[in-house]
Short mmCIF file of C-alpha atoms and ligand atoms in Angstrom, two decimals:
data_model
loop_
_atom_site.label_atom_id
_atom_site.label_comp_id
_atom_site.label_asym_id
_atom_site.label_seq_id
_atom_site.Cartn_x
_atom_site.Cartn_y
_atom_site.Cartn_z
CA MET A 1 51.58 25.53 14.96
CA THR A 2 53.12 22.12 14.45
CA LEU A 3 56.82 21.62 13.94
CA PRO A 4 58.21 20.17 10.72
CA ARG A 5 57.92 16.41 10.37
CA ILE A 6 61.04 14.27 10.51
CA ARG A 7 62.22 13.91 6.93
CA PRO A 8 63.29 10.59 5.42
CA ALA A 9 66.92 10.22 4.39
CA THR A 10 66.69 10.15 0.61
CA TRP A 11 70.41 9.72 -0.10
CA ASP A 12 70.82 6.05 0.81
CA ARG A 13 71.99 4.06 -2.22
CA ASP A 14 69.64 1.13 -1.50
CA THR A 15 66.51 3.03 -0.53
CA GLY A 16 66.88 6.43 -2.24
CA PRO A 17 65.12 5.40 -5.47
CA PHE A 18 61.89 4.87 -3.47
CA PHE A 19 61.90 8.56 -2.57
CA ALA A 20 63.20 9.70 -5.96
CA ALA A 21 60.15 8.03 -7.53
CA ALA A 22 57.87 9.56 -4.88
CA ALA A 23 59.14 13.00 -5.89
CA GLU A 24 57.68 12.17 -9.32
CA ARG A 25 54.43 10.98 -7.68
CA ARG A 26 55.20 7.36 -8.47
CA LEU A 27 55.07 4.46 -6.00
CA VAL A 28 57.81 1.87 -6.54
CA TYR A 29 59.00 -1.27 -4.78
CA LYS A 30 61.87 -3.70 -5.24
CA HIS A 31 60.85 -6.74 -7.32
CA CYS A 32 62.88 -9.96 -7.55
CA ASN A 33 63.12 -11.20 -11.12
CA ALA A 34 64.28 -14.63 -9.94
CA CYS A 35 61.48 -15.62 -7.56
CA GLY A 36 58.92 -12.96 -8.42
CA ARG A 37 58.38 -11.69 -4.89
CA GLY A 38 58.37 -8.09 -3.72
CA ASN A 39 60.94 -6.88 -1.20
CA HIS A 40 60.38 -4.15 1.34
CA VAL A 41 62.43 -2.74 2.94
CA PRO A 42 64.46 -2.49 -0.29
CA THR A 43 67.75 -4.36 -0.26
CA PRO A 44 70.37 -5.12 -2.95
CA SER A 45 69.48 -8.82 -3.03
CA CYS A 46 66.19 -10.67 -2.51
CA ARG A 47 65.60 -11.70 1.10
CA PHE A 48 63.51 -14.67 -0.01
CA CYS A 49 65.85 -16.32 -2.55
CA GLY A 50 69.09 -14.35 -2.32
CA SER A 51 69.14 -13.32 -5.98
CA THR A 52 70.76 -10.02 -6.96
CA ASP A 53 68.53 -9.93 -10.06
CA THR A 54 66.19 -7.35 -8.57
CA ALA A 55 64.67 -4.20 -10.05
CA TRP A 56 62.44 -1.32 -9.04
CA ARG A 57 58.89 -1.78 -10.26
CA GLU A 58 56.07 0.74 -10.30
CA ALA A 59 52.85 -0.16 -8.50
CA GLU A 60 49.35 1.21 -8.53
CA GLY A 61 48.76 2.94 -5.20
CA LYS A 62 46.28 0.41 -3.87
CA GLY A 63 46.48 -1.74 -0.79
CA THR A 64 44.69 -3.19 2.21
CA LEU A 65 45.07 -2.44 5.89
CA TYR A 66 47.34 -5.00 7.61
CA THR A 67 47.53 -3.47 11.09
CA TRP A 68 47.53 -0.08 12.82
CA THR A 69 48.01 1.70 16.11
CA THR A 70 46.54 4.95 17.35
CA VAL A 71 49.21 6.81 19.28
CA THR A 72 47.67 8.56 22.28
CA HIS A 73 50.85 9.20 24.28
CA PRO A 74 52.74 11.95 22.40
CA VAL A 75 56.52 11.66 22.39
CA HIS A 76 57.67 14.19 19.80
CA PRO A 77 56.64 17.82 19.28
CA ALA A 78 56.20 17.33 15.53
CA TYR A 79 53.75 14.47 16.10
CA PRO A 80 50.90 15.64 18.37
CA ALA A 81 48.60 12.84 19.54
CA PRO A 82 46.33 11.32 18.58
CA TYR A 83 47.45 10.06 15.24
CA THR A 84 47.26 6.60 13.69
CA VAL A 85 50.14 4.73 12.09
CA VAL A 86 48.85 2.34 9.43
CA ILE A 87 50.63 -0.60 7.82
CA VAL A 88 49.33 -1.40 4.34
CA THR A 89 49.77 -4.55 2.27
CA LEU A 90 50.49 -3.55 -1.32
CA GLU A 91 47.91 -5.05 -3.66
CA ALA A 92 50.46 -5.50 -6.46
CA ALA A 93 52.97 -7.31 -4.22
CA PRO A 94 51.53 -8.94 -1.11
CA ASP A 95 54.97 -9.39 0.48
CA VAL A 96 55.35 -5.61 0.57
CA ARG A 97 53.99 -3.73 3.58
CA LEU A 98 54.26 0.05 3.61
CA THR A 99 53.77 2.63 6.34
CA GLY A 100 51.35 5.52 6.43
CA SER A 101 49.93 7.96 8.93
CA VAL A 102 46.30 9.04 9.32
CA PRO A 103 45.32 12.00 11.50
CA GLY A 104 43.34 11.39 14.67
CA ALA A 105 41.78 8.09 15.70
CA PRO A 106 39.68 6.97 12.73
CA ASP A 107 37.48 3.87 12.72
CA LEU A 108 39.47 1.28 10.83
CA ALA A 109 38.90 -2.36 9.95
CA PRO A 110 41.43 -5.05 9.03
CA GLY A 111 41.70 -5.58 5.29
CA GLN A 112 39.93 -2.37 4.36
CA PRO A 113 41.01 -0.75 1.07
CA MET A 114 43.70 1.91 1.33
CA GLU A 115 45.09 4.30 -1.26
CA VAL A 116 48.38 6.09 -1.60
CA TRP A 117 48.80 9.86 -1.62
CA PHE A 118 51.96 11.87 -1.88
CA GLU A 119 52.82 14.21 0.96
CA ASP A 120 55.13 17.04 -0.06
CA LEU A 121 57.54 17.83 2.78
CA GLY A 122 59.18 20.61 0.77
CA GLU A 123 62.57 21.02 -0.86
CA GLY A 124 61.92 18.11 -3.18
CA CYS A 125 61.20 15.61 -0.42
CA VAL A 126 57.99 13.65 -0.97
CA LEU A 127 56.61 10.93 1.28
CA PRO A 128 54.27 8.26 -0.09
CA ASN A 129 51.47 8.13 2.48
CA TRP A 130 48.27 6.08 2.85
CA ARG A 131 44.62 6.82 3.70
CA PRO A 132 41.37 4.87 3.64
CA ALA A 133 40.19 4.57 0.03
CA MET B 1 71.85 -25.95 10.68
CA ALA B 2 73.99 -27.75 13.20
CA ARG B 3 72.42 -31.10 14.02
CA ALA B 4 71.30 -32.04 17.49
CA ASP B 5 74.14 -34.56 17.61
CA ASP B 6 76.66 -31.80 17.00
CA TYR B 7 75.68 -30.06 20.20
CA ALA B 8 74.95 -33.08 22.38
CA PRO B 9 78.50 -33.39 23.78
CA PHE B 10 78.28 -29.82 25.10
CA ARG B 11 75.01 -30.16 27.00
CA ASP B 12 75.35 -29.37 30.70
CA ARG B 13 79.10 -28.88 30.35
CA CYS B 14 78.97 -25.30 31.67
CA ALA B 15 77.12 -23.72 34.54
CA ILE B 16 76.23 -20.39 36.04
CA ALA B 17 78.16 -20.39 39.28
CA GLY B 18 77.44 -16.91 40.57
CA ILE B 19 74.71 -14.29 40.32
CA GLY B 20 74.62 -10.70 41.48
CA ARG B 21 72.46 -7.64 41.18
CA THR B 22 72.00 -4.19 42.62
CA GLU B 23 68.86 -2.65 43.99
CA PHE B 24 66.35 -1.94 41.21
CA SER B 25 65.15 1.67 41.43
CA ARG B 26 63.92 4.72 39.55
CA ASP B 27 67.00 6.74 40.42
CA SER B 28 70.14 4.97 41.56
CA GLY B 29 72.03 8.21 42.18
CA ARG B 30 75.13 6.39 40.94
CA SER B 31 76.90 5.88 37.64
CA GLU B 32 76.24 2.84 35.48
CA LEU B 33 79.86 1.82 36.07
CA ALA B 34 79.34 1.90 39.83
CA LEU B 35 76.21 -0.24 39.43
CA ALA B 36 77.98 -2.73 37.12
CA THR B 37 80.87 -3.00 39.55
CA GLU B 38 78.56 -3.74 42.47
CA ALA B 39 76.61 -6.40 40.54
CA ALA B 40 79.82 -8.03 39.26
CA ARG B 41 81.40 -8.11 42.73
CA ALA B 42 78.17 -9.58 44.12
CA ALA B 43 78.26 -12.35 41.48
CA MET B 44 81.93 -13.09 42.18
CA ALA B 45 81.32 -13.22 45.94
CA ASP B 46 78.25 -15.40 45.40
CA ALA B 47 80.39 -17.90 43.50
CA GLY B 48 83.25 -17.67 45.96
CA LEU B 49 85.63 -16.23 43.36
CA THR B 50 88.09 -13.34 43.50
CA ALA B 51 89.11 -10.79 40.89
CA ASP B 52 92.11 -12.91 39.95
CA ASP B 53 89.80 -15.80 39.01
CA ILE B 54 87.89 -13.77 36.41
CA ASP B 55 89.62 -14.17 33.04
CA GLY B 56 86.78 -13.45 30.62
CA VAL B 57 84.35 -10.54 30.23
CA VAL B 58 81.23 -10.43 28.04
CA ARG B 59 79.42 -7.14 27.50
CA CYS B 60 76.10 -6.25 25.87
CA GLN B 61 76.87 -3.97 22.94
CA MET B 62 74.44 -1.35 24.27
CA ASP B 63 76.05 -1.21 27.71
CA HIS B 64 77.82 2.09 28.34
CA ASN B 65 80.51 0.27 30.32
CA SER B 66 83.15 -1.25 28.07
CA ALA B 67 84.89 -4.50 28.92
CA SER B 68 88.02 -2.47 29.54
CA ALA B 69 86.14 -0.18 31.94
CA MET B 70 84.98 -3.24 33.85
CA THR B 71 88.47 -4.72 33.85
CA GLY B 72 89.74 -1.55 35.48
CA ALA B 73 86.82 -1.10 37.86
CA LEU B 74 87.17 -4.64 39.19
CA ALA B 75 91.01 -4.62 39.10
CA LEU B 76 91.01 -7.74 36.94
CA ARG B 77 94.55 -8.83 36.07
CA ASN B 78 94.05 -12.08 34.20
CA VAL B 79 91.53 -11.32 31.45
CA GLY B 80 92.31 -13.19 28.23
CA PHE B 81 88.92 -13.16 26.56
CA SER B 82 86.37 -10.44 25.97
CA ALA B 83 83.44 -9.99 23.62
CA ASP B 84 80.60 -7.62 22.84
CA VAL B 85 77.29 -9.30 21.98
CA ALA B 86 74.36 -7.63 20.18
CA VAL B 87 71.58 -6.55 20.22
CA GLY B 88 70.41 -4.91 23.45
CA GLY B 89 67.71 -6.92 25.14
CA ASP B 90 67.97 -9.67 22.53
CA ALA B 91 71.49 -10.43 23.73
CA PRO B 92 71.62 -11.74 27.32
CA CYS B 93 71.19 -15.47 26.63
CA ALA B 94 73.55 -15.09 23.67
CA MET B 95 76.05 -13.42 26.01
CA VAL B 96 75.96 -16.56 28.14
CA GLY B 97 76.33 -18.60 24.94
CA VAL B 98 79.50 -16.69 24.07
CA ALA B 99 80.80 -17.23 27.60
CA VAL B 100 80.13 -20.97 27.20
CA ALA B 101 82.04 -20.96 23.91
CA ALA B 102 84.96 -19.21 25.58
CA VAL B 103 85.03 -21.65 28.49
CA LEU B 104 84.67 -24.79 26.37
CA SER B 105 87.36 -23.65 23.95
CA GLY B 106 89.84 -23.07 26.73
CA GLN B 107 89.93 -19.30 26.31
CA ALA B 108 88.68 -18.54 29.80
CA ARG B 109 87.87 -20.33 33.03
CA HIS B 110 85.45 -17.91 34.70
CA VAL B 111 83.59 -15.44 32.52
CA LEU B 112 81.82 -12.37 33.85
CA VAL B 113 78.60 -11.45 31.98
CA TYR B 114 77.03 -8.13 32.97
CA ARG B 115 74.42 -5.51 32.10
CA SER B 116 74.06 -2.15 33.76
CA LEU B 117 71.80 0.76 33.00
CA ASN B 118 70.31 3.87 34.52
CA GLY B 119 67.31 3.10 32.37
CA ARG B 120 65.01 5.47 34.19
CA SER B 121 67.09 8.37 35.54
CA GLU B 122 69.49 8.77 32.59
CA GLY B 123 68.62 7.12 29.28
CA ARG B 124 64.97 6.16 29.04
CA LEU B 125 64.67 3.39 26.48
CA GLY B 126 60.94 3.98 26.31
CA ALA B 127 61.34 7.60 25.29
CA ALA B 128 61.20 8.84 21.74
CA ILE B 129 64.23 9.37 19.64
CA ALA B 130 65.64 12.86 20.03
CA PRO B 131 64.05 15.41 17.73
CA ARG B 132 66.10 15.58 14.56
CA PRO B 133 65.53 16.81 11.05
CA GLU B 134 66.12 13.55 9.19
CA ALA B 135 65.89 9.81 9.87
CA GLY B 136 67.19 6.71 8.14
CA GLY B 137 69.98 5.73 5.84
CA HIS B 138 72.95 3.41 6.28
CA GLY B 139 70.67 0.40 6.40
CA ASN B 140 68.70 1.24 9.53
CA TYR B 141 65.58 1.83 7.35
CA ASP B 142 64.11 4.40 9.74
CA GLU B 143 63.28 6.47 6.64
CA PHE B 144 60.32 4.15 6.06
CA PHE B 145 58.89 4.49 9.57
CA THR B 146 60.02 7.48 11.60
CA PRO B 147 58.67 10.24 9.29
CA TYR B 148 55.19 8.72 9.75
CA GLY B 149 55.40 9.03 13.52
CA LEU B 150 56.52 5.50 14.33
CA LEU B 151 58.93 6.59 17.03
CA THR B 152 59.02 4.24 20.01
CA ALA B 153 59.08 0.59 21.02
CA PRO B 154 55.49 0.53 22.38
CA GLN B 155 54.23 1.81 19.04
CA SER B 156 56.15 -0.88 17.18
CA PHE B 157 54.89 -3.69 19.43
CA ALA B 158 51.36 -2.25 19.31
CA LEU B 159 51.32 -3.00 15.57
CA LEU B 160 52.08 -6.65 16.40
CA ALA B 161 49.50 -6.71 19.19
CA ARG B 162 46.80 -5.38 16.86
CA ARG B 163 47.74 -7.94 14.22
CA HIS B 164 47.50 -10.72 16.81
CA MET B 165 44.00 -9.51 17.69
CA ILE B 166 43.07 -9.51 13.99
CA GLU B 167 44.43 -12.98 13.26
CA TYR B 168 43.49 -14.81 16.44
CA GLY B 169 40.77 -12.84 18.23
CA THR B 170 43.07 -11.91 21.10
CA THR B 171 41.48 -9.43 23.53
CA GLU B 172 42.70 -6.64 25.78
CA GLU B 173 41.85 -8.83 28.79
CA HIS B 174 44.31 -11.39 27.44
CA PHE B 175 47.07 -8.77 27.45
CA GLY B 176 45.95 -7.79 30.93
CA ALA B 177 46.29 -11.36 32.18
CA VAL B 178 50.03 -11.22 31.42
CA ALA B 179 50.52 -7.94 33.25
CA ILE B 180 48.58 -9.22 36.26
CA ALA B 181 50.45 -12.55 36.45
CA CYS B 182 53.81 -10.75 36.43
CA ARG B 183 52.58 -8.30 39.05
CA GLU B 184 51.34 -11.05 41.34
CA HIS B 185 54.80 -12.64 41.25
CA ALA B 186 56.44 -9.25 41.89
CA ASN B 187 54.23 -8.75 44.91
CA ARG B 188 55.80 -11.83 46.47
CA THR B 189 59.36 -10.79 45.54
CA PRO B 190 60.77 -8.16 47.91
CA HIS B 191 63.39 -6.79 45.48
CA ALA B 192 60.85 -6.33 42.66
CA GLN B 193 60.18 -2.70 41.81
CA MET B 194 56.41 -3.15 41.88
CA HIS B 195 56.44 -5.07 45.16
CA GLY B 196 53.53 -3.91 47.29
CA LYS B 197 51.53 -2.60 44.33
CA PRO B 198 48.78 -5.07 43.49
CA LEU B 199 47.16 -4.92 40.06
CA ASP B 200 43.75 -6.26 39.07
CA MET B 201 41.91 -6.29 35.75
CA THR B 202 39.86 -3.19 36.58
CA GLN B 203 43.05 -1.22 37.27
CA TYR B 204 44.70 -2.66 34.17
CA LEU B 205 41.81 -1.63 31.92
CA ALA B 206 41.75 1.82 33.52
CA SER B 207 45.43 2.45 32.86
CA ARG B 208 46.02 5.02 30.17
CA MET B 209 46.38 4.01 26.56
CA ILE B 210 49.89 4.57 25.17
CA SER B 211 49.57 3.27 21.62
CA ASP B 212 46.48 1.17 21.21
CA PRO B 213 45.93 -1.64 21.99
CA LEU B 214 48.86 -1.26 24.41
CA ARG B 215 48.29 0.55 27.70
CA LEU B 216 50.72 1.76 30.34
CA PHE B 217 50.57 -1.61 32.12
CA ASP B 218 51.37 -3.47 28.90
CA CYS B 219 54.77 -1.78 28.96
CA CYS B 220 57.72 -2.93 31.02
CA LEU B 221 59.41 -0.82 33.65
CA GLU B 222 62.32 1.51 33.11
CA THR B 223 64.88 0.71 35.77
CA ASP B 224 68.17 1.86 37.21
CA GLY B 225 70.19 -1.20 38.14
CA ALA B 226 72.65 -3.87 37.13
CA ALA B 227 72.92 -7.65 37.10
CA ALA B 228 75.78 -10.05 36.48
CA VAL B 229 76.44 -13.77 36.25
CA ILE B 230 79.59 -15.90 36.22
CA VAL B 231 79.93 -18.75 33.71
CA THR B 232 82.39 -21.60 34.20
CA THR B 233 82.54 -25.33 33.58
CA ALA B 234 80.07 -27.54 35.41
CA GLU B 235 83.06 -29.40 36.82
CA ARG B 236 84.62 -26.31 38.39
CA ALA B 237 81.25 -25.01 39.49
CA LYS B 238 80.75 -28.08 41.66
CA ASP B 239 83.65 -26.94 43.86
CA LEU B 240 82.42 -23.36 44.18
CA ALA B 241 80.16 -21.80 46.77
CA GLN B 242 76.71 -22.34 45.24
CA PRO B 243 74.80 -25.21 43.67
CA PRO B 244 75.53 -24.82 39.94
CA ALA B 245 72.75 -24.02 37.50
CA LEU B 246 73.72 -26.17 34.52
CA ILE B 247 73.54 -24.56 31.09
CA ARG B 248 71.83 -27.29 29.09
CA ALA B 249 71.99 -25.36 25.81
CA THR B 250 71.90 -21.87 24.35
CA ALA B 251 70.89 -20.59 20.91
CA HIS B 252 71.03 -17.26 19.11
CA ALA B 253 69.15 -16.92 15.81
CA PRO B 254 67.66 -14.28 13.50
CA ALA B 255 64.14 -14.11 12.08
CA THR B 256 63.33 -15.52 8.64
CA GLY B 257 62.91 -13.13 5.72
CA MET B 258 64.25 -10.22 7.73
CA SER B 259 66.28 -7.10 7.09
CA GLY B 260 68.60 -4.87 9.02
CA GLY B 261 67.28 -2.15 11.27
CA MET B 262 66.42 -2.20 14.94
CA MET B 263 62.75 -2.72 15.53
CA PHE B 264 60.40 -0.94 13.15
CA PRO B 265 61.21 -3.05 10.04
CA SER B 266 59.92 -6.17 11.83
CA ILE B 267 56.40 -5.39 10.63
CA THR B 268 57.67 -5.77 7.03
CA TRP B 269 59.27 -9.17 7.58
CA GLU B 270 57.91 -12.43 6.33
CA GLU B 271 55.87 -13.42 9.39
CA PRO B 272 55.72 -10.58 11.89
CA LEU B 273 54.03 -12.68 14.57
CA LYS B 274 56.82 -15.25 14.52
CA LEU B 275 60.05 -13.29 14.17
CA ALA B 276 63.26 -14.62 15.68
CA PRO B 277 61.93 -16.77 18.56
CA ARG B 278 60.57 -19.39 16.17
CA ASN B 279 64.08 -19.98 14.85
CA VAL B 280 65.73 -19.73 18.25
CA ALA B 281 63.28 -22.32 19.57
CA ARG B 282 63.97 -24.75 16.74
CA GLN B 283 67.72 -24.60 17.43
CA LEU B 284 67.41 -24.52 21.21
CA TRP B 285 65.18 -27.57 21.62
CA ALA B 286 67.35 -29.57 19.21
CA ARG B 287 70.53 -28.64 21.06
CA ALA B 288 68.98 -29.27 24.48
CA GLY B 289 67.42 -32.59 23.49
CA LEU B 290 64.42 -31.31 25.42
CA GLY B 291 61.15 -29.64 24.49
CA PRO B 292 58.67 -27.17 25.93
CA GLN B 293 56.84 -30.02 27.67
CA ASP B 294 60.00 -30.65 29.73
CA MET B 295 60.15 -27.13 31.23
CA ASP B 296 59.09 -26.64 34.84
CA VAL B 297 59.33 -22.83 34.84
CA ALA B 298 60.18 -20.09 32.34
CA GLN B 299 61.63 -16.58 32.41
CA ILE B 300 60.41 -14.95 29.21
CA TYR B 301 61.57 -11.55 28.01
CA ASP B 302 58.65 -9.21 28.49
CA CYS B 303 59.30 -5.74 27.16
CA PHE B 304 55.54 -5.75 26.49
CA THR B 305 52.72 -8.15 27.27
CA ILE B 306 52.47 -9.08 23.59
CA SER B 307 56.21 -9.91 23.49
CA LEU B 308 55.74 -12.56 26.14
CA MET B 309 52.64 -13.96 24.44
CA LEU B 310 54.32 -14.29 21.05
CA GLN B 311 57.15 -16.23 22.68
CA LEU B 312 54.79 -18.61 24.50
CA GLU B 313 53.63 -19.61 21.04
CA GLN B 314 57.01 -19.73 19.34
CA TYR B 315 58.69 -21.78 22.06
CA GLY B 316 55.76 -24.20 21.92
CA LEU B 317 54.54 -23.57 25.47
CA CYS B 318 51.11 -23.11 23.89
CA GLY B 319 49.70 -23.51 20.40
CA GLU B 320 50.06 -20.94 17.63
CA GLY B 321 47.59 -18.10 18.14
CA GLU B 322 46.46 -19.57 21.47
CA SER B 323 48.51 -17.43 23.85
CA GLY B 324 45.52 -15.24 24.76
CA PRO B 325 43.24 -17.96 26.13
CA PHE B 326 46.36 -19.70 27.53
CA VAL B 327 47.39 -16.80 29.75
CA ALA B 328 43.77 -16.06 30.69
CA SER B 329 43.47 -19.63 31.99
CA GLY B 330 46.10 -18.96 34.66
CA ALA B 331 48.69 -21.16 32.95
CA ILE B 332 51.61 -18.78 33.59
CA SER B 333 50.82 -18.20 37.26
CA ALA B 334 53.02 -19.67 39.99
CA ASP B 335 49.77 -20.55 41.78
CA GLY B 336 49.02 -23.79 40.03
CA GLY B 337 49.82 -22.75 36.47
CA SER B 338 51.21 -25.40 34.13
CA ILE B 339 54.26 -23.26 33.32
CA PRO B 340 54.90 -20.42 35.78
CA VAL B 341 56.47 -17.49 33.91
CA ASN B 342 58.54 -14.57 35.22
CA THR B 343 58.46 -15.65 38.82
CA ASP B 344 60.14 -12.43 40.04
CA GLY B 345 57.86 -10.15 38.01
CA GLY B 346 60.09 -10.03 34.92
CA ASN B 347 60.65 -6.79 33.04
CA MET B 348 56.99 -5.89 33.56
CA SER B 349 57.01 -5.67 37.34
CA GLY B 350 60.37 -6.90 38.66
CA GLY B 351 62.88 -4.60 37.01
CA TYR B 352 64.18 -3.94 33.54
CA ILE B 353 67.83 -4.94 33.34
CA HIS B 354 67.41 -5.59 29.64
CA GLY B 355 66.90 -9.33 30.13
CA LEU B 356 69.89 -10.22 32.30
CA ASN B 357 67.41 -10.13 35.21
CA HIS B 358 65.61 -13.12 33.63
CA ILE B 359 68.82 -15.15 33.77
CA VAL B 360 69.43 -14.30 37.43
CA GLU B 361 65.89 -15.42 38.30
CA GLY B 362 66.30 -18.61 36.26
CA VAL B 363 69.38 -19.48 38.32
CA ARG B 364 67.52 -18.76 41.56
CA GLN B 365 64.79 -21.19 40.49
CA MET B 366 67.37 -23.89 39.75
CA ARG B 367 68.99 -23.36 43.13
CA GLY B 368 65.60 -23.48 44.85
CA THR B 369 66.12 -20.02 46.35
CA ALA B 370 63.59 -17.89 44.42
CA ASP B 371 61.11 -15.84 46.40
CA VAL B 372 58.33 -17.41 44.34
CA GLN B 373 59.91 -20.83 44.15
CA VAL B 374 58.34 -23.38 41.82
CA LYS B 375 58.40 -26.57 43.86
CA ASP B 376 60.93 -29.15 42.67
CA ALA B 377 61.69 -27.16 39.52
CA GLU B 378 64.50 -28.88 37.63
CA THR B 379 64.38 -27.10 34.26
CA CYS B 380 63.97 -23.48 33.26
CA LEU B 381 63.59 -21.83 29.87
CA VAL B 382 65.12 -18.36 29.75
CA THR B 383 64.60 -16.10 26.74
CA SER B 384 65.87 -12.71 25.62
CA GLY B 385 64.29 -9.97 23.46
CA PRO B 386 62.09 -11.30 20.68
CA MET B 387 62.53 -9.28 17.50
CA GLY B 388 65.27 -9.37 14.87
CA ILE B 389 67.83 -11.67 16.38
CA SER B 390 66.96 -13.35 19.61
CA SER B 391 68.49 -15.78 22.06
CA ALA B 392 67.45 -18.25 24.71
CA MET B 393 68.76 -21.00 26.92
CA VAL B 394 67.72 -23.94 29.03
CA LEU B 395 68.97 -24.16 32.60
CA ARG B 396 68.94 -27.35 34.67
CA ARG B 397 69.22 -28.03 38.34
CA ALA B 398 72.44 -29.92 39.09
CA ALA B 399 71.76 -33.52 40.14
ZN1 ZN C 401 63.85 -13.64 -4.96
#
């Protein structure tokens, strides 16, 4: 039996809305109304232009594979190896790269289509996750 | 950005006058304070200075020994300047930069800069975070990475290594060439931890995968040990015991389009294969009035093989995306390479003192006393950890 996964802090005032939306099965990112670029990780002002005119925006759960690593040396009892951490470029906002985790050591190719799914960690905590589309 | 002219009057005005280190081992059997004390006393003795001469102390913010602990341990009575400099392995060249600022602003005459860690027997930096129910919050952004199993430094750098392979066609043999070059230098350096342990490509490729494409031998050592240097003016250094290693310039700069957080968020930043070193390099070369083509030798922070390769590109020692073929050509070898790198084995094979070891080796090269001495070397680039906010400096042999 595997141990419970590490849960994301969902109470942070800057990043909590990402997880609040995930609990409703929605994927959101921080959009800058001034320069039009997406910001992830989410911050109160835009890291590209400095504007505080930013807002959460909903995105379709589509992306492409930016990079990945298959972890073969286990370091935590809740994460038995092998598993593969994937980094996905969000189709709706190419400045946004999001993390996912795929079981095992799948054959992957750069740029391949990825899709979001919502992993329920229980007690209202939901993690947006990614898998090959 | 400060202009080159702003810094020009401060070039070569300070020097590293003393260096010290302990044995590098897997289990020192001693406290980190005992190690720091030994390294500091060795640096003071090397310079020909006593405890009463030391009036400034600069600590890495991750060091368990506070400046006050060091003041007590060394029985320093005249300290009038102290500072903590962040972050971890990114800090050492910036620590020297802060010491330079203290000396040139008249706040101290001889500044002790130190780093001590039982990095193998007590707190393994390569290990995972302790099991805990929740991660993230307070602007460290771990909530976006840790729950997915992104837990350690090798995993984080593996994402960069894979991306470098995707963008530039870099191969695992390219990574291996870095590990082998560092090991060859360590095998000629008696105090290096991997002295007497040769490494060839077959052995490298057979080493176990940690987080692909990074293998065991792509990862640096974990070391018990300490190192220290003494910074003073070039003028005073001339009258001390050793030939001064002039500090031509230092710089300390963050990445572009970055965020807070330690390591994992780097993959979300604007250009993950450039990160802080690109900006450090821009400032450093302007301040130094020199460029990569002027360097005779380099000590480049190598927590992983890919870390060193990214910096070769960002400091302009090779072209963008060309670090793989560059290292495979033998360019970083002390045996005829165009820019010998990590001549004592670096973090990979020498010992991991979180980058202060690179500064000590840079000084040895400028004195002409390195075990793997680059003949007639007059300039040395030294860099510190390459992610969010990095630092570097140029050392020069005194005329
Ligand atoms: Zn903006």
